[in-house]
Amino acid sequence: MKNRSFDKYWYYRDAVQSPDADVIFLRNLYRRLRGRNPKVLREDFCGTFANLCEWVKLGSSYRGVGVDLDHQPLNYGRKNYLSKLKADEQKRIKLIEGDVRGANSQLADIVVAMNFSYFSLHEREDLKTYIKSAHRHLKRNGLFVADCFGGSECMDQITDRTRKRGYWYHWEQANFFPVGNRAKFHIHFKRDGEKIRKRVFTYDWRMWSIPELRDLMHEAGFRKTLVYWQDDDDVFRPSEKGEPCASWLAYVVGLK
Ligand SMILES: C[S@@+](CC[C@H](N)C(=O)[O-])C[C@H]1O[C@@H](n2cnc3c(N)ncnc32)[C@H](O)[C@@H]1O
């Protein structure tokens, strides 16, 4: 078979992200909690900022700020997503190459950290500094939204294999160290008829728990926190309990 080029961000987006559904979730969450439409979304750890590119399509009042340390995914997003937007939509996105803890931007209605990116901050003080920055960059009544995952399976060494169109997506948990709740994860892709591409993305994470996150949000100044737990029908609903399962997903929301 002819060796086609491999675009790792295309596969990442196809396997891991759902930007069109995620921005609707964020907009509806803000509407439900604040009774009006949000305008400005700040996406921290934005990578290729696929979410922002969907956000600005929601209407002419929707603006976005993306922050990421790494110019490689930012440049990928500029070339592959931003360039495909209408001129007016492009103008409503601002990108900052920098650390989420220090990058100053306009104030947002929603600050979001998606795909567990803040798990790369291993120390409590570092995570607190970040959450304080999220708080500082929100308007009055703003929301900070961070996803979180866990469950008994996340304290194990396992590989989840998912069939996608034309390829397999592998999510490998390489280890788990209970003393520090640290774990290493790898993403591998195996295109049909080709050898597996190993460790296309690797993450060294601390598995933060929901109560740790809520405590830090309160310490950082958020007045209230809510948890939206993913139910069996894939809908996220407010919950103060959750349920025991091998693998769970939730959004933790800080209300300024
Ligand atoms: C797991 S990717 C997530 C990309 C995207 N948010 C998503 O939903 O898929 C993590 C991103 O966080 C960025 N990152 C890690 N630490 C950061 C920091 N302290 N400040 C800004 N960006 C950071 C990395 O460069 C990487 O692009």
Short mmCIF file of C-alpha atoms and ligand atoms in Angstrom, two decimals, residues 12 17 43-47 51 67-70 73 98-101 114-115 117 120-121 203 205, ligand 1:
data_model
loop_
_atom_site.label_atom_id
_atom_site.label_comp_id
_atom_site.label_asym_id
_atom_site.label_seq_id
_atom_site.Cartn_x
_atom_site.Cartn_y
_atom_site.Cartn_z
CA TYR A 12 -6.55 13.34 17.38
CA GLN A 17 -12.65 15.70 20.18
CA GLU A 43 -10.01 28.14 25.94
CA ASP A 44 -6.96 27.34 28.05
CA PHE A 45 -4.59 24.55 26.88
CA CYS A 46 -6.31 25.13 23.53
CA GLY A 47 -3.93 23.11 21.32
CA ASN A 51 -13.38 24.44 19.93
CA VAL A 67 -3.96 30.00 25.17
CA ASP A 68 -1.34 27.33 24.63
CA LEU A 69 2.38 27.02 25.31
CA ASP A 70 3.18 25.18 22.14
CA PRO A 73 -0.64 22.90 17.54
CA GLY A 98 2.06 31.31 26.61
CA ASP A 99 1.46 29.67 29.96
CA VAL A 100 -2.19 29.55 31.04
CA ARG A 101 -1.12 30.71 34.50
CA MET A 114 -10.79 20.54 28.05
CA ASN A 115 -9.50 17.03 27.73
CA SER A 117 -5.15 19.25 30.22
CA SER A 120 -0.36 18.09 33.54
CA LEU A 121 -0.06 20.38 36.59
CA TYR A 203 0.60 12.47 28.82
CA TRP A 205 -0.78 13.26 34.49
C1 LIG B 1 -4.10 17.30 25.93
S1 LIG B 1 -3.72 18.69 24.91
C2 LIG B 1 -5.35 19.33 24.87
C3 LIG B 1 -5.72 20.07 23.63
C4 LIG B 1 -7.16 20.58 23.61
N1 LIG B 1 -7.48 21.38 24.76
C5 LIG B 1 -8.19 19.47 23.53
O1 LIG B 1 -9.29 19.65 24.03
O2 LIG B 1 -7.95 18.42 22.96
C6 LIG B 1 -2.88 19.71 26.08
C7 LIG B 1 -2.38 21.04 25.56
O3 LIG B 1 -2.01 21.83 26.69
C8 LIG B 1 -0.85 22.59 26.38
N2 LIG B 1 -0.23 22.97 27.67
C9 LIG B 1 0.30 22.17 28.63
N3 LIG B 1 0.68 22.89 29.70
C10 LIG B 1 0.37 24.19 29.43
C11 LIG B 1 0.49 25.42 30.15
N4 LIG B 1 1.01 25.45 31.39
N5 LIG B 1 0.07 26.55 29.56
C12 LIG B 1 -0.47 26.53 28.31
N6 LIG B 1 -0.63 25.40 27.59
C13 LIG B 1 -0.20 24.24 28.14
C14 LIG B 1 -0.03 21.65 25.50
O4 LIG B 1 0.87 22.37 24.69
C15 LIG B 1 -1.14 20.95 24.69
O5 LIG B 1 -1.37 21.61 23.47
#
